[in-house]
Structure formats: C-alpha cells, structure tokens
Tab-separated table of C-alpha atoms in Angstrom:
chain	number	residue	atom	x	y	z
A	12	MET	CA	0.000	0.000	0.000
A	13	THR	CA	1.475	3.318	-1.037
A	14	GLY	CA	1.586	6.205	1.383
A	15	VAL	CA	-0.232	9.428	0.722
A	16	ALA	CA	2.114	12.278	-0.069
A	17	VAL	CA	1.760	15.194	2.296
A	18	PRO	CA	2.757	18.519	0.777
A	19	PRO	CA	5.348	20.288	2.915
A	20	VAL	CA	4.100	23.304	4.814
A	21	ALA	CA	6.593	26.113	5.080
A	22	PRO	CA	7.723	26.838	8.618
A	23	PRO	CA	7.439	30.411	9.859
A	24	ARG	CA	10.237	32.708	8.753
A	25	LEU	CA	11.548	35.852	10.352
A	26	ARG	CA	13.209	38.479	8.216
A	27	PRO	CA	15.692	40.695	10.084
A	28	LEU	CA	13.213	43.586	10.139
A	29	ALA	CA	10.547	41.256	11.543
A	30	VAL	CA	12.901	40.276	14.378
A	31	VAL	CA	13.393	43.970	15.185
A	32	GLY	CA	9.633	44.461	15.085
A	33	ALA	CA	9.057	41.474	17.389
A	34	VAL	CA	11.571	42.773	19.932
A	35	ALA	CA	10.007	46.265	19.783
A	36	ALA	CA	6.528	44.753	20.170
A	37	PHE	CA	7.608	42.795	23.251
A	38	ALA	CA	9.145	45.869	24.844
A	39	LEU	CA	5.871	47.646	24.032
A	40	ILE	CA	3.665	45.114	25.798
A	41	GLY	CA	6.023	45.280	28.779
A	42	VAL	CA	5.377	49.015	28.961
A	43	GLN	CA	1.655	48.540	28.385
A	44	GLN	CA	1.147	46.029	31.204
A	45	ALA	CA	3.154	48.129	33.646
A	46	LEU	CA	1.237	51.378	33.030
A	47	TYR	CA	-2.057	50.590	34.746
A	48	GLY	CA	-0.846	50.335	38.327
A	49	PRO	CA	1.122	53.612	38.419
A	50	ALA	CA	-1.741	55.363	36.589
A	51	ILE	CA	-4.331	54.505	39.269
A	52	PRO	CA	-4.007	57.788	41.255
A	53	ALA	CA	-4.541	59.861	38.105
A	54	LEU	CA	-7.361	57.616	36.902
A	55	ARG	CA	-9.185	58.065	40.209
A	56	GLU	CA	-8.923	61.819	39.912
A	57	VAL	CA	-9.920	62.011	36.251
A	58	HIS	CA	-12.839	59.568	36.404
A	59	GLN	CA	-13.809	60.131	40.063
A	60	ILE	CA	-13.637	56.442	40.954
A	61	SER	CA	-12.438	54.408	43.935
A	62	ALA	CA	-9.097	52.644	44.101
A	63	ALA	CA	-10.775	49.230	43.788
A	64	THR	CA	-12.677	50.365	40.705
A	65	ALA	CA	-9.527	51.742	39.117
A	66	GLY	CA	-7.707	48.516	39.911
A	67	ALA	CA	-10.232	46.617	37.798
A	68	ALA	CA	-8.387	47.888	34.718
A	69	LEU	CA	-5.615	45.326	35.180
A	70	SER	CA	-8.100	42.459	35.580
A	71	VAL	CA	-9.912	43.536	32.410
A	72	HIS	CA	-6.542	43.800	30.665
A	73	PHE	CA	-5.703	40.182	31.527
A	74	ALA	CA	-9.164	39.002	30.471
A	75	GLY	CA	-8.599	40.561	27.057
A	76	ALA	CA	-5.064	39.158	26.938
A	77	ILE	CA	-6.278	35.591	27.461
A	78	ALA	CA	-8.756	36.051	24.606
A	79	GLY	CA	-5.974	37.403	22.392
A	80	VAL	CA	-3.664	34.481	23.085
A	81	LEU	CA	-6.378	31.918	22.390
A	82	ALA	CA	-7.251	33.666	19.119
A	83	LEU	CA	-3.957	32.587	17.537
A	84	PRO	CA	-4.775	28.861	17.080
A	85	LEU	CA	-8.156	29.823	15.597
A	86	ALA	CA	-6.530	32.289	13.204
A	87	ARG	CA	-4.078	29.625	12.064
A	88	ARG	CA	-6.859	27.097	11.460
A	89	LEU	CA	-8.556	29.706	9.301
A	90	GLY	CA	-5.346	30.198	7.334
A	91	VAL	CA	-4.597	33.725	8.565
A	92	PRO	CA	-0.873	34.454	8.030
A	93	ASP	CA	1.077	35.031	11.230
A	94	GLY	CA	2.282	38.420	10.007
A	95	LEU	CA	-1.275	39.616	9.441
A	96	PHE	CA	-2.368	38.316	12.851
A	97	LEU	CA	0.485	40.078	14.646
A	98	ALA	CA	-0.049	43.320	12.743
A	99	GLY	CA	-3.736	43.189	13.641
A	100	SER	CA	-2.829	42.668	17.306
A	101	LEU	CA	-0.639	45.778	17.262
A	102	ALA	CA	-3.486	47.708	15.640
A	103	LEU	CA	-5.765	46.656	18.518
A	104	ILE	CA	-3.179	47.870	21.041
A	105	ALA	CA	-2.956	51.232	19.274
A	106	ALA	CA	-6.748	51.596	19.025
A	107	GLY	CA	-7.311	50.511	22.631
A	108	CYS	CA	-4.663	52.843	24.070
A	109	VAL	CA	-5.995	55.854	22.165
A	110	ALA	CA	-9.603	55.040	23.113
A	111	PHE	CA	-8.550	54.670	26.753
A	112	VAL	CA	-7.031	58.143	26.752
A	113	PHE	CA	-10.128	59.781	25.260
A	114	ALA	CA	-12.787	57.657	26.982
A	115	PRO	CA	-15.560	59.975	28.247
A	116	ALA	CA	-16.487	57.682	31.146
A	117	TRP	CA	-15.008	54.774	33.077
A	118	PRO	CA	-17.112	51.994	31.447
A	119	ALA	CA	-15.919	53.149	28.029
A	120	ALA	CA	-12.356	53.193	29.372
A	121	LEU	CA	-12.685	49.551	30.467
A	122	VAL	CA	-13.898	48.572	26.997
A	123	ALA	CA	-10.797	50.249	25.583
A	124	VAL	CA	-8.620	48.373	28.098
A	125	PHE	CA	-10.166	45.086	26.974
A	126	VAL	CA	-9.478	45.878	23.315
A	127	ALA	CA	-5.860	46.795	24.071
A	128	GLY	CA	-5.619	43.630	26.196
A	129	VAL	CA	-6.730	41.455	23.271
A	130	GLY	CA	-3.946	43.023	21.207
A	131	PHE	CA	-1.506	42.434	24.064
A	132	GLY	CA	-2.435	38.752	24.180
A	133	GLY	CA	-2.155	38.446	20.416
A	134	VAL	CA	1.372	39.838	20.456
A	135	ASP	CA	2.351	37.833	23.540
A	136	GLY	CA	1.036	34.518	22.277
A	137	GLY	CA	1.841	35.119	18.620
A	138	VAL	CA	5.455	36.222	18.985
A	139	ASN	CA	6.145	33.501	21.555
A	140	GLN	CA	4.656	30.887	19.228
A	141	VAL	CA	6.637	32.028	16.198
A	142	PHE	CA	9.909	32.353	18.127
A	143	THR	CA	9.560	28.887	19.672
A	144	GLU	CA	9.023	27.443	16.190
A	145	VAL	CA	11.747	29.385	14.406
A	146	TYR	CA	14.301	28.921	17.197
A	147	ALA	CA	13.081	25.579	18.549
A	148	ASP	CA	16.461	23.875	18.154
A	149	GLY	CA	18.887	25.590	20.503
A	150	GLY	CA	17.226	28.961	20.195
A	151	HIS	CA	16.353	29.569	23.843
A	152	GLY	CA	18.868	32.404	23.816
A	153	MET	CA	16.600	34.336	21.459
A	154	LEU	CA	13.608	33.725	23.716
A	155	ASN	CA	15.522	35.037	26.721
A	156	LEU	CA	16.563	38.084	24.701
A	157	LEU	CA	12.950	38.650	23.673
A	158	HIS	CA	11.621	38.396	27.215
A	159	GLY	CA	14.452	40.542	28.511
A	160	CYS	CA	13.129	43.322	26.280
A	161	PHE	CA	9.695	42.799	27.836
A	162	GLY	CA	11.315	43.401	31.229
A	163	VAL	CA	12.992	46.571	29.994
A	164	GLY	CA	9.579	47.839	28.923
A	165	ALA	CA	8.065	46.890	32.277
A	166	ILE	CA	10.718	48.939	34.049
A	167	ALA	CA	10.374	51.911	31.684
A	168	GLY	CA	6.564	52.084	31.871
A	169	PRO	CA	6.217	53.161	35.526
A	170	VAL	CA	9.096	55.617	35.089
A	171	ALA	CA	7.267	57.234	32.171
A	172	VAL	CA	4.034	57.513	34.142
A	173	GLY	CA	5.880	58.956	37.129
A	174	VAL	CA	7.566	61.636	35.040
A	175	LEU	CA	4.537	62.567	32.955
A	176	ALA	CA	1.904	62.309	35.688
A	177	GLY	CA	4.018	64.558	37.878
A	178	ARG	CA	3.367	67.384	35.437
A	179	ALA	CA	-0.405	67.018	35.139
A	180	PRO	CA	-3.169	64.846	36.676
A	181	ALA	CA	-3.841	63.265	33.287
A	182	GLY	CA	-0.183	62.946	32.383
A	183	TYR	CA	-0.577	59.177	32.131
A	184	ALA	CA	-2.421	59.812	28.858
A	185	ALA	CA	0.848	60.680	27.128
A	186	ALA	CA	2.324	57.318	28.160
A	187	PHE	CA	-0.609	55.418	26.651
A	188	ALA	CA	-0.461	57.583	23.528
A	189	GLY	CA	3.221	56.679	23.278
A	190	CYS	CA	2.259	52.982	23.372
A	191	ALA	CA	-0.104	53.556	20.467
A	192	LEU	CA	2.642	55.269	18.485
A	193	ILE	CA	5.160	52.483	19.081
A	194	ALA	CA	2.543	49.913	18.037
A	195	LEU	CA	1.966	51.714	14.746
A	196	VAL	CA	5.712	51.939	14.078
A	197	ALA	CA	6.241	48.215	14.750
A	198	LEU	CA	3.146	47.142	12.819
A	199	PRO	CA	4.637	47.089	9.295
A	200	MET	CA	7.733	45.307	10.597
A	201	LEU	CA	5.717	42.351	11.882
A	202	ARG	CA	3.906	42.055	8.560
A	203	GLY	CA	7.214	40.542	7.460
A	204	VAL	CA	6.527	37.329	9.409
A	205	ALA	CA	5.712	34.722	6.776
A	206	GLY	CA	4.089	31.311	7.140
A	207	THR	CA	1.378	29.961	9.398
A	208	GLY	CA	3.635	28.210	11.877
A	209	ARG	CA	2.983	24.608	10.859
A	210	SER	CA	6.355	23.109	10.086
A	211	ALA	CA	6.838	20.259	7.681
A	212	ARG	CA	8.460	18.325	10.481
A	213	ALA	CA	5.341	18.632	12.622
A	214	GLU	CA	3.118	17.510	9.720
A	215	ARG	CA	5.211	14.478	8.747
A	216	PRO	CA	3.240	11.282	9.406
A	217	GLU	CA	4.798	8.777	11.774
A	218	PRO	CA	5.756	5.373	10.350
A	219	ALA	CA	3.011	2.816	10.958
A	220	GLU	CA	5.192	0.331	12.794
A	221	ARG	CA	6.410	3.040	15.183
A	222	ALA	CA	2.896	4.379	15.704
A	223	ARG	CA	1.525	0.953	16.624
A	224	GLY	CA	4.133	0.475	19.306
A	225	SER	CA	3.908	3.907	20.874
A	226	SER	CA	0.296	5.091	20.579
A	227	TRP	CA	-0.647	4.034	24.086
A	228	ARG	CA	2.448	5.704	25.492
A	229	ARG	CA	1.690	8.985	23.685
A	230	ALA	CA	-1.885	8.954	24.967
A	231	GLY	CA	-0.816	8.856	28.599
A	232	LEU	CA	2.780	9.928	28.912
A	233	VAL	CA	2.746	12.930	26.603
A	234	GLY	CA	-0.614	14.041	28.011
A	235	ALA	CA	0.791	13.955	31.529
A	236	THR	CA	3.830	15.900	30.347
A	237	GLY	CA	1.589	18.586	28.880
A	238	TYR	CA	-0.326	19.004	32.129
A	239	ALA	CA	2.939	19.152	34.072
A	240	PHE	CA	4.175	21.925	31.753
A	241	ILE	CA	0.957	23.884	32.267
A	242	ALA	CA	1.285	23.544	36.050
A	243	PHE	CA	4.929	24.642	35.845
A	244	PHE	CA	4.108	27.844	33.972
A	245	VAL	CA	1.156	28.739	36.209
A	246	LEU	CA	3.321	28.287	39.312
A	247	ASN	CA	6.188	30.224	37.731
A	248	VAL	CA	4.018	33.234	36.922
A	249	GLY	CA	2.440	33.019	40.383
A	250	LEU	CA	5.905	33.087	41.969
A	251	GLU	CA	7.042	35.969	39.759
A	252	THR	CA	3.999	38.193	40.378
A	253	GLY	CA	3.698	37.159	44.009
A	254	ALA	CA	7.294	38.128	44.767
A	255	GLY	CA	7.053	41.409	42.878
A	256	GLY	CA	3.727	42.297	44.464
A	257	TRP	CA	4.374	41.352	48.104
A	258	GLU	CA	8.121	41.733	48.643
A	259	THR	CA	7.775	45.327	49.838
A	260	THR	CA	5.142	44.365	52.421
A	261	HIS	CA	7.314	41.559	53.764
A	262	LEU	CA	10.469	43.654	53.997
A	263	ILE	CA	8.699	46.517	55.786
A	264	ALA	CA	7.327	44.001	58.292
A	265	ILE	CA	10.841	42.766	59.147
A	266	GLY	CA	12.135	46.276	59.782
A	267	LEU	CA	13.137	47.939	56.516
A	268	THR	CA	11.947	51.446	55.789
A	269	ALA	CA	9.403	51.913	53.018
A	270	PRO	CA	11.966	53.488	50.625
A	271	ALA	CA	14.489	50.716	51.317
A	272	ALA	CA	11.852	48.032	50.779
A	273	ALA	CA	10.723	49.657	47.531
A	274	SER	CA	14.330	49.830	46.333
A	275	ALA	CA	14.785	46.152	47.112
A	276	THR	CA	11.665	45.375	45.075
A	277	SER	CA	13.126	47.336	42.172
A	278	GLY	CA	16.236	45.206	42.625
A	279	PHE	CA	14.132	42.075	42.168
A	280	TRP	CA	12.801	43.313	38.829
A	281	LEU	CA	16.195	44.531	37.680
A	282	ALA	CA	17.756	41.158	38.472
A	283	PHE	CA	14.795	39.430	36.828
A	284	THR	CA	15.350	41.412	33.629
A	285	ALA	CA	19.157	41.506	33.568
A	286	VAL	CA	19.549	37.742	33.956
A	287	ARG	CA	17.522	37.166	30.795
A	288	PHE	CA	20.183	39.002	28.843
A	289	ALA	CA	23.016	37.441	30.833
A	290	VAL	CA	21.810	33.905	30.165
A	291	VAL	CA	21.843	34.336	26.366
A	292	PRO	CA	25.520	33.234	25.969
A	293	LEU	CA	24.877	30.248	28.249
A	294	CYS	CA	22.094	29.092	25.954
A	295	ARG	CA	24.730	28.251	23.345
A	296	ARG	CA	26.360	25.754	25.691
A	297	TYR	CA	23.498	24.360	27.760
A	298	GLN	CA	20.161	22.840	26.792
A	299	ALA	CA	16.913	24.544	27.754
A	300	ARG	CA	16.132	21.611	30.071
A	301	THR	CA	19.401	22.090	31.958
A	302	ILE	CA	18.863	25.827	32.475
A	303	VAL	CA	15.268	25.306	33.643
A	304	ILE	CA	16.265	22.641	36.171
A	305	ALA	CA	19.169	24.722	37.547
A	306	SER	CA	17.038	27.867	37.787
A	307	THR	CA	14.188	26.027	39.508
A	308	VAL	CA	16.546	24.579	42.106
A	309	LEU	CA	17.856	28.096	42.691
A	310	THR	CA	14.297	29.359	43.312
A	311	VAL	CA	14.024	26.922	46.197
A	312	VAL	CA	17.342	28.099	47.663
A	313	ALA	CA	16.308	31.748	47.333
A	314	GLY	CA	12.821	31.056	48.685
A	315	VAL	CA	14.219	29.398	51.812
A	316	ALA	CA	16.607	32.340	52.280
A	317	THR	CA	13.641	34.772	52.399
A	318	LEU	CA	12.651	33.095	55.678
A	319	LEU	CA	15.820	34.518	57.286
A	320	ASP	CA	15.195	38.189	58.047
A	321	PRO	CA	18.826	39.404	57.683
A	322	LEU	CA	19.114	37.718	54.282
A	323	ALA	CA	15.638	38.505	52.972
A	324	PRO	CA	16.500	41.624	50.873
A	325	LEU	CA	19.334	39.806	49.098
A	326	ALA	CA	17.273	36.630	48.878
A	327	TYR	CA	14.619	38.399	46.813
A	328	GLY	CA	17.304	39.632	44.434
A	329	LEU	CA	18.559	36.061	44.092
A	330	LEU	CA	14.965	34.972	43.498
A	331	GLY	CA	14.774	37.454	40.623
A	332	VAL	CA	17.904	35.882	39.129
A	333	ALA	CA	16.370	32.412	39.475
A	334	VAL	CA	12.905	33.235	38.127
A	335	GLY	CA	14.017	35.408	35.204
A	336	PRO	CA	15.062	32.664	32.744
A	337	LEU	CA	12.264	30.224	33.625
A	338	TYR	CA	9.458	31.480	31.398
A	339	PRO	CA	11.352	32.004	28.113
A	340	THR	CA	13.615	28.979	28.538
A	341	GLY	CA	10.656	26.888	29.642
A	342	LEU	CA	8.901	27.833	26.406
A	343	ALA	CA	11.940	26.646	24.440
A	344	TRP	CA	11.861	23.318	26.318
A	345	LEU	CA	8.117	23.054	25.668
A	346	ALA	CA	8.717	23.676	21.944
A	347	GLN	CA	10.966	20.632	21.850
A	348	VAL	CA	8.372	18.430	23.546
A	349	ARG	CA	4.852	19.740	22.878
A	350	PRO	CA	5.067	22.720	20.478
A	351	GLN	CA	1.317	22.684	19.858
A	352	LEU	CA	0.728	23.644	23.494
A	353	THR	CA	2.499	26.999	23.320
A	354	SER	CA	-0.608	29.169	22.882
A	355	THR	CA	-2.506	27.242	25.552
A	356	VAL	CA	0.367	27.521	28.015
A	357	VAL	CA	0.811	31.270	27.448
A	358	ALA	CA	-2.917	31.817	28.002
A	359	VAL	CA	-3.293	29.571	31.052
A	360	SER	CA	-0.085	30.882	32.647
A	361	MET	CA	-1.782	34.270	33.023
A	362	VAL	CA	-4.012	32.639	35.622
A	363	GLY	CA	-0.913	32.498	37.817
A	364	GLY	CA	-0.742	36.283	37.715
A	365	ILE	CA	-4.315	36.452	38.995
A	366	TRP	CA	-4.468	33.817	41.709
A	367	GLY	CA	-0.847	34.020	42.929
A	368	PRO	CA	-0.856	37.533	44.428
A	369	SER	CA	-4.476	37.106	45.596
A	370	ALA	CA	-3.729	33.868	47.433
A	371	ILE	CA	-0.683	35.422	49.086
A	372	GLY	CA	-2.827	38.389	50.120
A	373	LEU	CA	-5.299	36.064	51.847
A	374	ALA	CA	-2.414	34.334	53.623
A	375	VAL	CA	-1.026	37.689	54.794
A	376	GLU	CA	-4.419	38.669	56.184
A	377	ALA	CA	-4.660	35.382	58.073
A	378	TYR	CA	-1.067	34.893	59.269
A	379	GLY	CA	0.760	38.195	58.856
A	380	ALA	CA	3.469	39.392	56.475
A	381	GLY	CA	5.701	36.431	57.311
A	382	ALA	CA	3.386	34.342	55.140
A	383	VAL	CA	4.943	35.970	52.055
A	384	ALA	CA	8.231	34.128	52.596
A	385	TRP	CA	6.472	30.818	53.174
A	386	ALA	CA	4.509	31.401	49.974
A	387	MET	CA	7.792	31.849	48.101
A	388	VAL	CA	9.038	28.529	49.473
A	389	THR	CA	5.780	26.730	48.683
A	390	LEU	CA	5.576	27.991	45.099
A	391	ALA	CA	9.263	27.282	44.471
A	392	VAL	CA	9.067	23.711	45.799
A	393	ALA	CA	5.869	23.057	43.832
A	394	GLY	CA	7.553	24.397	40.699
A	395	LEU	CA	10.542	22.116	41.232
A	396	ALA	CA	8.171	19.159	41.633
A	397	THR	CA	6.601	19.882	38.241
A	398	VAL	CA	10.040	20.085	36.605
A	399	VAL	CA	10.993	16.727	38.114
A	400	ALA	CA	7.710	15.288	36.845
A	401	ILE	CA	8.335	16.623	33.334
A	402	ASP	CA	11.877	15.258	33.236
A	403	ARG	CA	10.888	11.821	34.513
A	404	ALA	CA	7.974	11.616	32.068
A	405	ARG	CA	10.209	12.495	29.139
A	406	ARG	CA	12.718	9.858	30.197
C-alpha cells in the first residue's frame, strides 16, 4: 500500500526587520502592562472612581489578553498568516490605548482596556509561538533576549508615568499615547513574518510500525507531560507576580523602611530582567532543560533564604535571578516536547498572575506578612516538583 504524499508546509520565517519588530513589540507590551498600576491615582482623579474600581483595569486587561492568546490557534486554522495576525494585534493595542485616553467615562475606558488587552495577548502569544518554532532547536537564547526586552519595557513604563503624571493629573495619557505610536511603528515590521507556523516536520506522518508500538504511550505519557508543563508555567508566573507584588510588604514588616523596601523590590525586577540578557551566551552551551532545572533549584534556595530576616532583601534579588530565565527557557523546552501547546500555556499561565498575588494576600491577612516568605518557598518547591515530573515523564 502506497503512502499518501503530504505537501510540505513552510515553517514560519523571520526576516531581520521582523525580528526587530518582534523585539520592539515585546518591549511595548512590557510598557503597556506596567502602566495601569502607576496610573491609578490619576485615573481616580480624572474619572472620580475608587481605588478598587480603578484597579479593575488590570483584571480587564488580563481578560482581554487571554482572549488574544487563544485567538492565535483559531486564526491559524482559518489560514490567517502570522504576520497579518500580529499586525492586527498591534493595531488593537494602538486603538485601545488611544480610546482609553479619550474615553468619556469609566465603562468606556474599560472597553478600551479590553481591546488593548486582546492586542496584548495576540502579540504575547503570537510572537512567543513564532519564536519557539523558528528557534526551537537551541534557540532559547533568542527567547531570553525577547523576554528581557519585555522586562525593559516593564521597568520603563512606571518611570514614564511617574515623570509625565508629575506634570499634570492626566499625564498618564501621554504614556498610553506613546504605546499607540510604538505599536503603529512596529506594525509594518511584523507584517514581514511569513508562514502559518505549521512546520513540515510537525506535519510528517509517523511510520506505521512506530505508531503501533507507541500510541498508548503517547496517549498517557505525553498528556501527563503537557499538564505538568501547564502547572509549571502557572506556578512560575504566580511566583514571579507574588514576589514582585508582596516583597515590599514583607520587607517593611521585618524592619526595613518603606523606601528601602521599595528599592529592594526594584532590585528584584532589575535582576529578573538583567539575567535574561546574561543567560543568552549560556544558551549556546546548555540545553533549555538544563537551564530550567538549575534555575528552579535556585528558586528553592532563594525562597528558603527569604525566611531569614537578615538575608531577605538579598534573597529576593537572588529569586529574581532564578525566576528570570524560567518562562522564556521553559517555552523553548516546551517547543521541543509539545510545540502545539504553546498558545494554551501562554494563556493559562496568566491565571498564575491572577491567583498568585491574591492567594498570598489572603495568607497575609490570616497569618501576617511572614506568610509571604512561606509562599515563596511553597511555590518554588511546587515548581521544582513539576520540573521533576516533566523530566521523569520524558525519560
């Protein structure tokens, strides 16, 4: 019986200008996500709303982002080119940011936030998907570089709001308008992404004799691996956002002044961002799996050190070093094992940014600020357990 020929499907390609556009887009979404928190005081004054109401903007942003990430697989099934999808996502960011600035009332502003959030998710999921496919074999250095640029944007965003809002109550508007402008500049660059992401290698049918002997193993083993990866990313994002959100509270409780605690928190994010650039040369020598395992072990060491009051400020910096490479390098490892799960993982991982800080907040209310350190230990150990499970399943 002759086999049916399967026409090769071109893998995604990145022209040099498209790579520049992708890096600019990732720095942009870093700025975008970081703007809402610092803008809350001005938003309350402009729209005459409470702090809790203003804080809803970030939740709406993440709701839109999840929708944007999940739109990528649908767009690919419909045959939408990746470049067109990414350009459309940037257009949504630009439209949402401009509409947010000129929204006449708070409900309209939230609609604009949702629209910009959908664009955010499209860029986040789309660029991650394309990069994991283009650089799947030994390309985790590029993913770390990409996510390092996201961190640079996340640091720059609050600075921009602080400078601009200090001049006028609605100064945050200029920061959002700047996001729209950057999105429009990067838009034509990302149109240069060609292909729909389905590589010929992924489409190649498996030999019948191999399929017969391994189908039952794929059904259970690979499925378990996928769930373990999802758990790993949710825990990783929960650890990242939990540390960044509650470190200041913990350090003030153990005796640091508010400015010193805030500076230490900035140190966490700086270490988190800098290590993503620093790890790029290491990616040429070490596999993604090796870097993920080493970094996850280091999160446990750093988490335990946060329990010791004299070491806590430095321990959080070390935690930033440990957590920084996990997300991008974990995506590279995932691309080698279950590439079709990338969009799902990026979307579901955002849940960690919602429940992580909230769960820690409940623990602080019940047991005091010392619960923050124990939360770091718990999340780090749980993350290490998922990595061990992934590695054993793959073996």
